[in-house]
Amino acid sequence: MQFTVALDGPAAAGKGTIGRAVAKSFGFAHLDTGLLYRAVGVKVMGRARGVIDPVLAAVVAEKLTEKDLDRPDLRTALASRAASRVAAVPEVRAALLDFQRKFARREGGAVLDGRDIGTVICPAADVKLFVTADEATRARRRHVELVKSGADTTLDRVLNDLRTRDARDSVRDTAPMIRAADALLLDTTELSIEAAVAEATALIQKKIEQGRD
Ligand code: C5P
């Protein structure tokens, strides 16, 4: 059976946590598509000494392998910034399209989280959720995560980075981050992880049952 769940929304809204949890409970495969852009970003930064060259970025994206997604440095603030910059290059997005679409169509169901899953990658997804939370909450969550992973940063810096990244992701010409017209809004500001996962789970369950009728 093929069943695609599209989770989009800004950084640190809870997409990844919800994606992993629902994939586990329904036995679906999960793809954090941000990792693709992060992997391209860090590789390009490594080779170009800090300057993003769009031509090089497109070549790197075309040659990306699943092994690149296992790099230990993909969750750093530097990788987030690099990802959002290469993600604005249309040729990079085009190079990563097929892989994501194939993943979405795999047998047994798939959950993809990102920015353009419900709008560009899988416009016909069975379930679409736009996961969001207010800026201060998202910054607090990301700050806790970064500090836990050993990063030396401040809440202010994290908030600034989130703002810059969200703005760049929303205004770019190719596949900007926007809520698909048919995506359900899930605001996690006041929700515990369990409550957010429960809402997403209920929606997916309902869709699966409707498909069986
Ligand atoms: O989701 P995550 O924060 O890991 O994504 C890192 C960056 O990758 C985002 O800021 C965005 O620029 C880019 N991205 C994207 N489209 C996706 C997923 C991520 O443009 N589907």
Short mmCIF file of C-alpha atoms and ligand atoms in Angstrom, two decimals:
data_model
loop_
_atom_site.label_atom_id
_atom_site.label_comp_id
_atom_site.label_asym_id
_atom_site.label_seq_id
_atom_site.Cartn_x
_atom_site.Cartn_y
_atom_site.Cartn_z
CA MET A 1 0.00 0.00 0.00
CA GLN A 2 1.15 3.54 -0.76
CA PHE A 3 0.30 6.30 1.68
CA THR A 4 2.10 9.63 1.92
CA VAL A 5 2.14 12.02 4.85
CA ALA A 6 3.50 15.53 4.14
CA LEU A 7 4.67 17.58 7.13
CA ASP A 8 5.76 21.13 6.43
CA GLY A 9 6.47 24.17 8.55
CA PRO A 10 9.18 26.45 9.93
CA ALA A 11 12.29 25.39 11.82
CA ALA A 12 11.87 23.78 15.25
CA ALA A 13 8.07 23.60 15.08
CA GLY A 14 8.09 19.87 15.88
CA LYS A 15 7.84 18.32 12.38
CA GLY A 16 10.75 15.96 12.92
CA THR A 17 9.51 14.68 16.27
CA ILE A 18 5.97 14.21 14.96
CA GLY A 19 7.28 12.63 11.74
CA ARG A 20 9.43 10.08 13.54
CA ALA A 21 6.65 9.18 15.99
CA VAL A 22 3.87 8.70 13.43
CA ALA A 23 6.19 6.78 11.09
CA LYS A 24 6.99 4.42 13.94
CA SER A 25 3.40 3.91 14.99
CA PHE A 26 2.09 3.25 11.43
CA GLY A 27 5.20 1.39 10.24
CA PHE A 28 5.90 4.03 7.57
CA ALA A 29 9.36 5.07 6.38
CA HIS A 30 10.43 8.57 7.45
CA LEU A 31 12.52 11.10 5.53
CA ASP A 32 13.72 14.31 7.16
CA THR A 33 14.22 16.24 3.89
CA GLY A 34 16.07 19.03 5.72
CA LEU A 35 19.00 16.59 5.97
CA LEU A 36 19.35 16.61 2.18
CA TYR A 37 19.82 20.39 2.12
CA ARG A 38 22.03 20.26 5.21
CA ALA A 39 24.28 17.65 3.59
CA VAL A 40 24.56 19.69 0.39
CA GLY A 41 25.20 22.86 2.44
CA VAL A 42 28.04 21.47 4.55
CA LYS A 43 29.72 19.81 1.57
CA VAL A 44 29.61 23.04 -0.43
CA MET A 45 30.87 25.08 2.53
CA GLY A 46 33.71 22.59 3.04
CA ARG A 47 34.85 22.84 -0.57
CA ALA A 48 34.24 26.53 -1.19
CA ARG A 49 35.66 27.97 2.06
CA GLY A 50 32.45 29.55 3.25
CA VAL A 51 31.15 30.93 -0.02
CA ILE A 52 28.12 29.25 -1.58
CA ASP A 53 28.67 28.69 -5.29
CA PRO A 54 25.30 27.78 -6.88
CA VAL A 55 26.90 25.79 -9.72
CA LEU A 56 28.98 23.72 -7.30
CA ALA A 57 25.92 23.31 -5.03
CA ALA A 58 23.91 21.83 -7.91
CA VAL A 59 26.71 19.37 -8.76
CA VAL A 60 26.99 18.32 -5.10
CA ALA A 61 23.19 17.84 -4.91
CA GLU A 62 23.20 15.64 -8.02
CA LYS A 63 25.91 13.42 -6.53
CA LEU A 64 24.44 13.21 -3.03
CA THR A 65 24.21 9.69 -1.58
CA GLU A 66 22.31 8.31 1.41
CA LYS A 67 25.66 7.94 3.19
CA ASP A 68 26.06 11.73 3.12
CA LEU A 69 23.00 11.97 5.34
CA ASP A 70 24.85 10.17 8.16
CA ARG A 71 27.44 12.92 8.64
CA PRO A 72 27.65 13.85 12.34
CA ASP A 73 27.83 17.60 11.65
CA LEU A 74 24.45 18.10 9.97
CA ARG A 75 22.64 19.47 13.05
CA THR A 76 24.95 22.38 13.79
CA ALA A 77 23.91 26.03 13.45
CA LEU A 78 26.43 26.33 10.63
CA ALA A 79 24.79 23.48 8.74
CA SER A 80 21.33 25.08 9.23
CA ARG A 81 22.56 28.33 7.70
CA ALA A 82 24.32 26.60 4.81
CA ALA A 83 21.22 24.44 4.15
CA SER A 84 18.92 27.40 3.89
CA ARG A 85 21.29 29.12 1.47
CA VAL A 86 21.73 26.17 -0.91
CA ALA A 87 17.98 25.45 -0.63
CA ALA A 88 17.30 28.72 -2.46
CA VAL A 89 19.20 27.48 -5.53
CA PRO A 90 16.60 26.12 -8.03
CA GLU A 91 19.06 23.59 -9.54
CA VAL A 92 19.73 22.14 -6.08
CA ARG A 93 16.01 21.64 -5.47
CA ALA A 94 15.57 20.09 -8.93
CA ALA A 95 18.42 17.64 -8.29
CA LEU A 96 16.80 16.44 -5.04
CA LEU A 97 13.25 16.13 -6.37
CA ASP A 98 13.28 12.58 -7.79
CA PHE A 99 14.79 11.03 -4.69
CA GLN A 100 12.09 12.58 -2.50
CA ARG A 101 9.24 11.63 -4.84
CA LYS A 102 10.47 8.03 -5.06
CA PHE A 103 10.74 7.90 -1.30
CA ALA A 104 7.17 9.20 -0.97
CA ARG A 105 5.80 6.48 -3.25
CA ARG A 106 7.49 3.55 -1.54
CA GLU A 107 5.38 0.55 -0.59
CA GLY A 108 4.29 0.51 3.03
CA GLY A 109 3.79 4.26 3.41
CA ALA A 110 6.08 7.24 3.90
CA VAL A 111 6.28 10.38 6.00
CA LEU A 112 8.33 13.30 4.67
CA ASP A 113 8.98 16.46 6.60
CA GLY A 114 10.29 19.71 5.16
CA ARG A 115 9.12 23.00 3.68
CA ASP A 116 7.64 22.14 0.26
CA ILE A 117 6.42 18.57 0.63
CA GLY A 118 2.69 19.31 0.43
CA THR A 119 3.11 21.99 -2.24
CA VAL A 120 5.84 20.77 -4.63
CA ILE A 121 7.17 17.30 -3.79
CA CYS A 122 3.88 15.51 -3.07
CA PRO A 123 0.95 17.79 -3.93
CA ALA A 124 -1.30 14.70 -3.89
CA ALA A 125 -0.19 13.48 -0.43
CA ASP A 126 -2.87 11.60 1.51
CA VAL A 127 -2.36 13.71 4.63
CA LYS A 128 -0.90 17.23 4.74
CA LEU A 129 -0.05 19.04 7.93
CA PHE A 130 1.50 22.47 8.34
CA VAL A 131 3.18 22.32 11.73
CA THR A 132 4.01 25.60 13.39
CA ALA A 133 4.60 27.28 16.77
CA ASP A 134 5.33 30.83 17.81
CA GLU A 135 8.84 32.11 17.25
CA ALA A 136 9.87 32.35 20.91
CA THR A 137 8.77 28.77 21.60
CA ARG A 138 10.61 27.45 18.58
CA ALA A 139 13.77 29.34 19.52
CA ARG A 140 13.61 27.97 23.09
CA ARG A 141 13.22 24.41 21.81
CA ARG A 142 16.10 24.71 19.34
CA HIS A 143 18.31 26.37 21.98
CA VAL A 144 17.75 23.46 24.40
CA GLU A 145 18.55 20.97 21.62
CA LEU A 146 21.75 22.77 20.60
CA VAL A 147 23.00 23.16 24.18
CA LYS A 148 22.29 19.46 24.83
CA SER A 149 24.40 18.57 21.83
CA GLY A 150 27.29 20.59 23.30
CA ALA A 151 26.95 23.82 21.28
CA ASP A 152 28.02 27.06 22.91
CA THR A 153 25.25 29.48 21.93
CA THR A 154 22.68 31.89 23.35
CA LEU A 155 18.91 32.06 23.05
CA ASP A 156 19.25 35.39 21.24
CA ARG A 157 21.57 34.00 18.64
CA VAL A 158 19.30 31.02 18.06
CA LEU A 159 16.26 33.30 17.70
CA ASN A 160 18.15 35.45 15.21
CA ASP A 161 19.21 32.43 13.17
CA LEU A 162 15.65 31.09 13.10
CA ARG A 163 14.28 34.44 11.92
CA THR A 164 16.85 34.76 9.14
CA ARG A 165 16.28 31.19 8.00
CA ASP A 166 12.46 31.38 8.10
CA ALA A 167 12.53 34.65 6.17
CA ARG A 168 14.87 33.24 3.52
CA ASP A 169 12.83 30.01 3.25
CA SER A 170 9.55 31.95 2.88
CA VAL A 171 10.57 34.52 0.28
CA ARG A 172 12.71 32.47 -2.10
CA ASP A 173 11.32 32.16 -5.63
CA THR A 174 11.56 28.38 -5.92
CA ALA A 175 9.38 26.25 -3.63
CA PRO A 176 9.02 28.77 -0.81
CA MET A 177 7.73 27.59 2.56
CA ILE A 178 3.98 28.12 2.39
CA ARG A 179 1.04 26.25 3.81
CA ALA A 180 -0.67 24.20 1.07
CA ALA A 181 -4.31 25.23 0.66
CA ASP A 182 -5.41 21.75 1.76
CA ALA A 183 -2.96 21.34 4.65
CA LEU A 184 -4.30 21.22 8.16
CA LEU A 185 -2.66 23.69 10.55
CA LEU A 186 -1.15 22.15 13.68
CA ASP A 187 0.06 24.81 16.12
CA THR A 188 2.27 23.12 18.72
CA THR A 189 2.97 26.25 20.84
CA GLU A 190 0.78 25.08 23.70
CA LEU A 191 0.97 21.35 22.99
CA SER A 192 3.11 18.69 24.63
CA ILE A 193 4.94 16.36 22.24
CA GLU A 194 2.45 13.62 23.14
CA ALA A 195 -0.56 15.83 22.35
CA ALA A 196 0.89 16.99 19.02
CA VAL A 197 1.70 13.40 18.01
CA ALA A 198 -1.79 12.29 19.08
CA GLU A 199 -3.42 14.92 16.83
CA ALA A 200 -1.36 13.91 13.83
CA THR A 201 -1.94 10.21 14.54
CA ALA A 202 -5.72 10.68 14.73
CA LEU A 203 -5.77 12.50 11.41
CA ILE A 204 -3.73 9.81 9.65
CA GLN A 205 -5.84 7.03 11.17
CA LYS A 206 -9.03 8.74 9.96
CA LYS A 207 -7.61 9.06 6.42
CA ILE A 208 -6.55 5.40 6.35
CA GLU A 209 -10.03 4.33 7.46
CA GLN A 210 -11.69 6.56 4.86
CA GLY A 211 -9.50 4.89 2.21
CA ARG A 212 -10.76 1.46 3.30
CA ASP A 213 -14.47 2.44 2.97
O1 C5P B 1 14.17 21.14 8.46
P1 C5P B 1 15.56 21.69 8.65
O2 C5P B 1 15.60 22.80 9.62
O3 C5P B 1 16.56 20.63 8.91
O4 C5P B 1 15.93 22.29 7.22
C1 C5P B 1 17.13 22.99 6.99
C2 C5P B 1 16.93 23.94 5.83
O5 C5P B 1 16.74 23.19 4.63
C3 C5P B 1 15.70 24.83 5.92
O6 C5P B 1 15.94 26.03 6.60
C4 C5P B 1 15.35 25.07 4.46
O7 C5P B 1 16.08 26.14 3.92
C5 C5P B 1 15.82 23.81 3.78
N1 C5P B 1 14.72 22.90 3.44
C6 C5P B 1 13.99 23.19 2.31
N2 C5P B 1 13.02 22.32 1.90
C7 C5P B 1 12.76 21.21 2.58
C8 C5P B 1 13.48 20.93 3.77
C9 C5P B 1 14.46 21.82 4.19
O8 C5P B 1 14.18 24.22 1.66
N3 C5P B 1 11.84 20.37 2.13
#
